[in-house]
Short mmCIF file of C-alpha atoms in Angstrom, two decimals:
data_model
loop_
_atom_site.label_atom_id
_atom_site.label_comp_id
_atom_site.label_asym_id
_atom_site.label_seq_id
_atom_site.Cartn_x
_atom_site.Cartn_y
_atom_site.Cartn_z
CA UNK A 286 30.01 18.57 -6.92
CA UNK A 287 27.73 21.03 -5.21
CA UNK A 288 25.65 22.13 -8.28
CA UNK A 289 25.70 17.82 -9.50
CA UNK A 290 23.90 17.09 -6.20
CA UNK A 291 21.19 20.11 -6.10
CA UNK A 292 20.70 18.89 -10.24
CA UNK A 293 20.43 14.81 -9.33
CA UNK A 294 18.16 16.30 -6.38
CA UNK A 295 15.71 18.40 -9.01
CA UNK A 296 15.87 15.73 -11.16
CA UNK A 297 14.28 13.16 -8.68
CA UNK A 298 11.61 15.43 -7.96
CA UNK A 299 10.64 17.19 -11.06
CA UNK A 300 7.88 14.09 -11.92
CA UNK A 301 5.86 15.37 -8.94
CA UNK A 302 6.74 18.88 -8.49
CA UNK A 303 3.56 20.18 -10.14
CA UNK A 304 1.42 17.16 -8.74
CA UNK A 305 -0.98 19.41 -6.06
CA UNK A 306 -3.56 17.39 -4.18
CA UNK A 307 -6.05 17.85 -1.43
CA UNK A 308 -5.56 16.96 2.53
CA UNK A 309 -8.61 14.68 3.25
CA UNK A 310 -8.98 16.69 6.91
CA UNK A 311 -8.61 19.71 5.58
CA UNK A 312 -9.14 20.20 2.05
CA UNK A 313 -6.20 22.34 2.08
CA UNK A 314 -3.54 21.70 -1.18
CA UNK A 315 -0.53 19.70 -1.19
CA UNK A 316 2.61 20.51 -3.60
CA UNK A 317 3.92 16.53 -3.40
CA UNK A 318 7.36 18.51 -4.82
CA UNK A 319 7.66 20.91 -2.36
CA UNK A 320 6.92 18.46 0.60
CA UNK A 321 9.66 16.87 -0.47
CA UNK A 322 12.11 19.15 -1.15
CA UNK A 323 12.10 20.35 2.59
CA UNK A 324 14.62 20.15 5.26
CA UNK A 325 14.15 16.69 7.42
CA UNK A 326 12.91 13.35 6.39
CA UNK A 327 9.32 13.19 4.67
CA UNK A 328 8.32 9.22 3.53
CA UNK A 329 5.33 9.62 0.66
CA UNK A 330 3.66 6.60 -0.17
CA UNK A 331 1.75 6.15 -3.49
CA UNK A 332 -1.11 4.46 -2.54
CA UNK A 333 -3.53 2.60 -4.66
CA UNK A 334 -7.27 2.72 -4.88
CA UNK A 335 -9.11 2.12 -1.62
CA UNK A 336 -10.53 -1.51 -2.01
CA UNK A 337 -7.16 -2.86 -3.21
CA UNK A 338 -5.13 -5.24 -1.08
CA UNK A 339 -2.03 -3.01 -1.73
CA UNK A 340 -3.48 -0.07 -0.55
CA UNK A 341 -4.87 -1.74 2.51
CA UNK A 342 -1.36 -3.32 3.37
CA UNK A 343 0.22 0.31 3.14
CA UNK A 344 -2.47 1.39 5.40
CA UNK A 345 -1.79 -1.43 7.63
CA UNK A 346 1.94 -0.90 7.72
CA UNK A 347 1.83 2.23 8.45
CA UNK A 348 -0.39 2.54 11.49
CA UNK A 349 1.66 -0.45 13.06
CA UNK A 350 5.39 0.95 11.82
CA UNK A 351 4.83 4.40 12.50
CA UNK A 352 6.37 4.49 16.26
CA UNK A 353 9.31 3.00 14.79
CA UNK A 354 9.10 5.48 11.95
CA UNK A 355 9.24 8.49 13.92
CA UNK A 356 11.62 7.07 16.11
CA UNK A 357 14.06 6.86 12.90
CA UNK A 358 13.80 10.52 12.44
CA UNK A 359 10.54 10.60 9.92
CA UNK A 360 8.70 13.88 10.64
CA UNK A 361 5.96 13.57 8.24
CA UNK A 362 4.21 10.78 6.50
CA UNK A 363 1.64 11.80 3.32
CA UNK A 364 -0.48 8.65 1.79
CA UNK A 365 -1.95 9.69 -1.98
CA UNK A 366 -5.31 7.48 -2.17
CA UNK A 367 -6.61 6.60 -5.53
CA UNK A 368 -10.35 7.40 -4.34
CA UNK A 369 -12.68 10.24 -3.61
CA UNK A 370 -12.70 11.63 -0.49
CA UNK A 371 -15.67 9.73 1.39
CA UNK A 372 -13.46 6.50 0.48
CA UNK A 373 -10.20 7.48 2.07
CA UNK A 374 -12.30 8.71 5.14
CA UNK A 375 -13.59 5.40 5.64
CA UNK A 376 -10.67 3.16 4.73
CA UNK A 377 -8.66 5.73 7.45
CA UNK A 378 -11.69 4.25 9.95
CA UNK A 379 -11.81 0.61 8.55
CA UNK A 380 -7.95 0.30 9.04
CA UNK A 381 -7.33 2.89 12.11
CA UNK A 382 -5.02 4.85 9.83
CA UNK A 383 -3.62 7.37 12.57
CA UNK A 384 -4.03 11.22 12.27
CA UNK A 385 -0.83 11.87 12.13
CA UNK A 386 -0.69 10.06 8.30
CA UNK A 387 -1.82 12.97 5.88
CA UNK A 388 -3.96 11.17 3.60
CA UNK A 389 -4.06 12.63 -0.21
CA UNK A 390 -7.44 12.13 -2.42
CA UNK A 391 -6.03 11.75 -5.77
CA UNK A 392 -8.91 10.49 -7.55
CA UNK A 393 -7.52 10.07 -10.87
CA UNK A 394 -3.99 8.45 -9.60
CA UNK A 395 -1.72 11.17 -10.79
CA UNK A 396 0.93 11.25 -8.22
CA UNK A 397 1.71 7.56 -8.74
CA UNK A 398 1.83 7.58 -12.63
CA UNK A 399 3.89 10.59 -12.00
CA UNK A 400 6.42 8.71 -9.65
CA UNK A 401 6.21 6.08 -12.32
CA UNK A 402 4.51 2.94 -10.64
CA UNK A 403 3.64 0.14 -12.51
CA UNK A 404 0.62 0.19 -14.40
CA UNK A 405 -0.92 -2.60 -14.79
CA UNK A 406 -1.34 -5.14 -18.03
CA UNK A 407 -2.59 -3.39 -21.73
CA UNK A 408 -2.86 -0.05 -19.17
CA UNK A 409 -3.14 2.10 -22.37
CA UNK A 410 -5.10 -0.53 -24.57
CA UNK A 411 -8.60 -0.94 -24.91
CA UNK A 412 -8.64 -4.08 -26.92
CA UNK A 413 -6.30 -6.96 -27.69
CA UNK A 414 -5.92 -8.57 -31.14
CA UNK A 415 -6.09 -12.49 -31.10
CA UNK A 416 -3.79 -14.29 -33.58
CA UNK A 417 -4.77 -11.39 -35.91
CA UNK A 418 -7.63 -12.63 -36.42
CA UNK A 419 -10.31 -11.00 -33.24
CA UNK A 420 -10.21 -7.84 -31.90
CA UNK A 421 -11.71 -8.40 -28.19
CA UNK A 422 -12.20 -5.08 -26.31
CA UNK A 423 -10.33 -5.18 -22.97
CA UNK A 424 -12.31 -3.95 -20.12
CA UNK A 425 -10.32 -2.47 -16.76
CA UNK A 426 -11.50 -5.46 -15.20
CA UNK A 427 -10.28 -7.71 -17.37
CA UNK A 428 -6.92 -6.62 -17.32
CA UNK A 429 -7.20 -7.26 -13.41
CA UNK A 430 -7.63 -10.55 -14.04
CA UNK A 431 -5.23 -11.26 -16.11
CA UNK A 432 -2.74 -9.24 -13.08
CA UNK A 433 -4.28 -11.73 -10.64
CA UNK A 434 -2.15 -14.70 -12.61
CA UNK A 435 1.14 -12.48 -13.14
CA UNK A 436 0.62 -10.81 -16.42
CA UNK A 437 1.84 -7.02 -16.02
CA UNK A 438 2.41 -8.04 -12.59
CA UNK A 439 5.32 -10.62 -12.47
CA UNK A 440 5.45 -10.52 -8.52
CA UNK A 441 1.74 -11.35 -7.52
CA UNK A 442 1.72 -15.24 -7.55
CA UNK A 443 5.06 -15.20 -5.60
CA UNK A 444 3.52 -13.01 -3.04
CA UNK A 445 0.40 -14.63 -2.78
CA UNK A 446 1.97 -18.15 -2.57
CA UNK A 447 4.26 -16.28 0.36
CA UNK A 448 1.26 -15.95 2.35
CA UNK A 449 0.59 -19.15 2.47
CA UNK A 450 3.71 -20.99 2.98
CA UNK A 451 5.53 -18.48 5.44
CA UNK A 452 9.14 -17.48 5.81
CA UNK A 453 10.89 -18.12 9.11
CA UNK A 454 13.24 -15.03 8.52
CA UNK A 455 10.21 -12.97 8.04
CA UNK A 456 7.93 -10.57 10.53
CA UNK A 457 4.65 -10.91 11.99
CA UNK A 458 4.19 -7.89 14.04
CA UNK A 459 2.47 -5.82 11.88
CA UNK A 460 0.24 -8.62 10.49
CA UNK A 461 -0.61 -9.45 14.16
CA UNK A 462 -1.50 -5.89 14.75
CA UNK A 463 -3.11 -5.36 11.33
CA UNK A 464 -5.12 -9.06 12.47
CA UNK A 465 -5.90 -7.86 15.94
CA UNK A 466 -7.61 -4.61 14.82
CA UNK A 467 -9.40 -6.01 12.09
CA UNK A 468 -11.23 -8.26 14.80
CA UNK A 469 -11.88 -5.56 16.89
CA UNK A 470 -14.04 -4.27 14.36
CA UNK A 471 -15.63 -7.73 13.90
CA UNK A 472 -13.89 -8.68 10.82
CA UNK A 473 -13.84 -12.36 10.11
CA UNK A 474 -12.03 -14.81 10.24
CA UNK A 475 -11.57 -13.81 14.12
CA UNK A 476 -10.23 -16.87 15.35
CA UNK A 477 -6.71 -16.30 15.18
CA UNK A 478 -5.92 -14.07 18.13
CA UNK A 479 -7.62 -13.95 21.69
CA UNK A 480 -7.91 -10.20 22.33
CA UNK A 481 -8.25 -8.21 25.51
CA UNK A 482 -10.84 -5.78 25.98
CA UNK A 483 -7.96 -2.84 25.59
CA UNK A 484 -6.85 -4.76 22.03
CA UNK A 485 -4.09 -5.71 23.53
CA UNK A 486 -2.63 -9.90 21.76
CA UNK A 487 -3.12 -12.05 24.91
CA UNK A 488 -2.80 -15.33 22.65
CA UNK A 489 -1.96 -15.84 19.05
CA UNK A 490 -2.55 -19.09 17.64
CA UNK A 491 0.24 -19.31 15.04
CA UNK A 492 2.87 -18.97 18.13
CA UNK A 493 1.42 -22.31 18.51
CA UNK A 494 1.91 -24.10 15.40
CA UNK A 495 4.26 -27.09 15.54
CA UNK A 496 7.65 -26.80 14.29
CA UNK A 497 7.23 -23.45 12.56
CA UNK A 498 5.62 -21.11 15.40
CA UNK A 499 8.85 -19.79 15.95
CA UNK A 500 9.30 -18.73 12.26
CA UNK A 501 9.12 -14.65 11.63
CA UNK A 502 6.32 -15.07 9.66
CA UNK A 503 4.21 -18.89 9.88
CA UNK A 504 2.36 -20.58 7.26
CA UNK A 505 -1.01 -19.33 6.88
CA UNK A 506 -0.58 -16.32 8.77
CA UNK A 507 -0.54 -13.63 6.32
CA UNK A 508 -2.84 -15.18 3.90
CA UNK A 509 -5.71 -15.25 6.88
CA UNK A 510 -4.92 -11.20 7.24
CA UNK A 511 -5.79 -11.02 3.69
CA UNK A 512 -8.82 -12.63 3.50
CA UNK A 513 -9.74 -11.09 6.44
CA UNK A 514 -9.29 -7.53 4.43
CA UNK A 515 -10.81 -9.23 1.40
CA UNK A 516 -13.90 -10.36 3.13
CA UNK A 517 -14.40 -7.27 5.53
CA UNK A 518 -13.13 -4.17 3.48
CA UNK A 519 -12.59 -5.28 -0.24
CA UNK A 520 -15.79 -6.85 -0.78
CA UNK A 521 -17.94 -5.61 2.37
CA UNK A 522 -17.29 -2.20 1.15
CA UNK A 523 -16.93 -2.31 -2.35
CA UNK A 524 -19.65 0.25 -3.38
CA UNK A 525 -18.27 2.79 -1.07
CA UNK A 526 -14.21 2.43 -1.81
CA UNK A 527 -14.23 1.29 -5.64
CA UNK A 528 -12.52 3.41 -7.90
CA UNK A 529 -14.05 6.48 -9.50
CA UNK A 530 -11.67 6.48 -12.00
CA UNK A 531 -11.24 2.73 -14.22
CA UNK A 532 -6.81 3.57 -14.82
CA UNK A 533 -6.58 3.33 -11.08
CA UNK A 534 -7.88 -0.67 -10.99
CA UNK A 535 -4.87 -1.96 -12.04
CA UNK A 536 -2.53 0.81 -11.02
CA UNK A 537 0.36 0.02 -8.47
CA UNK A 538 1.61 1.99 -6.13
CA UNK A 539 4.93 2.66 -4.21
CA UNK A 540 6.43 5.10 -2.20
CA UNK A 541 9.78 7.42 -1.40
CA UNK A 542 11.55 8.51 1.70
CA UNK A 543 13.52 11.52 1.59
CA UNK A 544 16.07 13.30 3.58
CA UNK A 545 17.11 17.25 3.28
CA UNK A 546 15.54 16.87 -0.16
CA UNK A 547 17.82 13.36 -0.57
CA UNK A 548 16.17 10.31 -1.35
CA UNK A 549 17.31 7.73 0.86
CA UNK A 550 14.86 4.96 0.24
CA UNK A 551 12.53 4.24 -2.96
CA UNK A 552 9.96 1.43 -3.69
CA UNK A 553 7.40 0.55 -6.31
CA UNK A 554 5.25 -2.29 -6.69
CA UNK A 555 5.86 -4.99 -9.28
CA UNK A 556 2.76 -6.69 -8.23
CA UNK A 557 -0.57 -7.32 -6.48
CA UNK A 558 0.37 -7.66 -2.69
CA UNK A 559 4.13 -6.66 -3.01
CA UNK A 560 4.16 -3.83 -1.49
CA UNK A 561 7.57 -2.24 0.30
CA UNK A 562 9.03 -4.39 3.06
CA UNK A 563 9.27 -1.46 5.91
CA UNK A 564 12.22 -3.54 7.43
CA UNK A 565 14.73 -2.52 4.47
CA UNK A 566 12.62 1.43 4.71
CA UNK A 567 13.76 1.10 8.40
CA UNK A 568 17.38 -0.14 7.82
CA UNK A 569 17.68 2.71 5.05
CA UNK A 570 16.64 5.65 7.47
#
């Protein structure tokens, strides 16, 4: 029993036990393996490339869930981010990543295609043959498009349209936060919340909403955090957190939370904004 545990333990590990990446702080080396295969709980997340709304989210999440986090035991957090280092420097000070979150440069996206996230649509082709008739070559960001509508990507349109419509068993905390701090650095749209001068919520406007402004999460209220990051981060700063390498543009991400070298939780993206619900990584710890 003893030696099937330690094997099923290896086994979960062995993907990214060679994957070594550099501390944006620090410079200093990473074994993603090792890290995990310590005593007490480590959660890893798999980020994406630094523009992308599901790399953004994960930042967002885990500056507002990392009290709870910690509280549940999690000693150490490490973020891999798809980008060079300047990027994940200034996506850690665009989204008030805090300190305590070791973020990763992996430039190339290793540690996530070695966790296995998704991929993306035609991520190994370079063309696509119509009715065998025309070869069209496939650029990286035209396989993005085609993940914007589902293809390679079956969960995007549901989690877009879930934006929009709301779910009143959802959550809204971190979105508030995540809202509230992207106004304090003057990110628009800023009508939303009425903020104190110590960014503290005094008023948000969805509580407000007829009918549904006692739902978890309201209509409207997510999708106006996300074109708040896609106006202010994802656009405003595309030149400086675009991806150096074209495999990460449509690469997922994910992430893992382990225990005494036991995986207790595990998540990876099956589209553009579905990202892990940190409720059910909560519930699991």
């Amino acid at each position: 029993m003893a030696l099937a545990l330690l094997f099923a333990t290896a086994s979960a590990f062995a993907p990214l036990s060679g994957v070594t990446l550099p501390k944006v702080s620090t410079g200093e080396t990473v074994n993603l393996g090792d890290a995990l295969s310590t005593t007490g709980t480590t959660l890893l997340v798999l980020g994406t490339y630094p523009a992308d709304f599901n790399m953004i989210e994960y930042a967002q999440k885990l500056r507002h869930y990392l009290p709870a986090l910690q509280d549940k035991g999690v000693e150490r957090v490490l973020c891999t981010v798809n980008g060079k280092q300047s990027s994940c420097e200034l996506l850690a000070e665009l989204v008030g990543i805090p300190e305590t979150v070791e973020l990763l440069s992996d430039e190339e996206g290793v540690a996530g295609r070695a966790f296995g996230v998704g991929r993306g649509w035609l991520a190994d082709e370079d063309e696509i043959d119509l009715f065998g008739r025309i070869t069209v070559p496939m650029s990286p960001y035209a396989k993005l498009l085609g993940m914007l509508v589902g293809l390679g990507a079956g969960n995007t349109l549901p989690s877009v349209i879930a934006g929009y419509v709301g779910n009143p068993s959802g959550v809204h905390g971190w979105i508030e936060s995540a809202l509230a701090q992207g106004q304090s650095k003057g990110r628009w749209p800023d009508m939303a919340l009425d903020v104190g001068a110590a960014g503290d919520v005094e008023r948000n406007s969805f509580d407000e909403l007829p009918l549904v402004g006692g739902w978890g999460r309201r209509p409207l209220e997510l999708a106006t955090l996300r074109l708040q990051t896609m106006l202010g981060i994802s656009l405003a700063k595309w030149d400086e957190l675009q991806p150096v390498d074209d495999r990460c543009l449509t690469q997922l991400g994910g992430l893992v939370a382990v225990r005494d070298g036991s995986v207790v939780y595990e998540w990876k993206d099956n589209g553009i904004c579905a990202v892990a619900h940190f409720e059910d990584l909560l519930k699991a710890l």
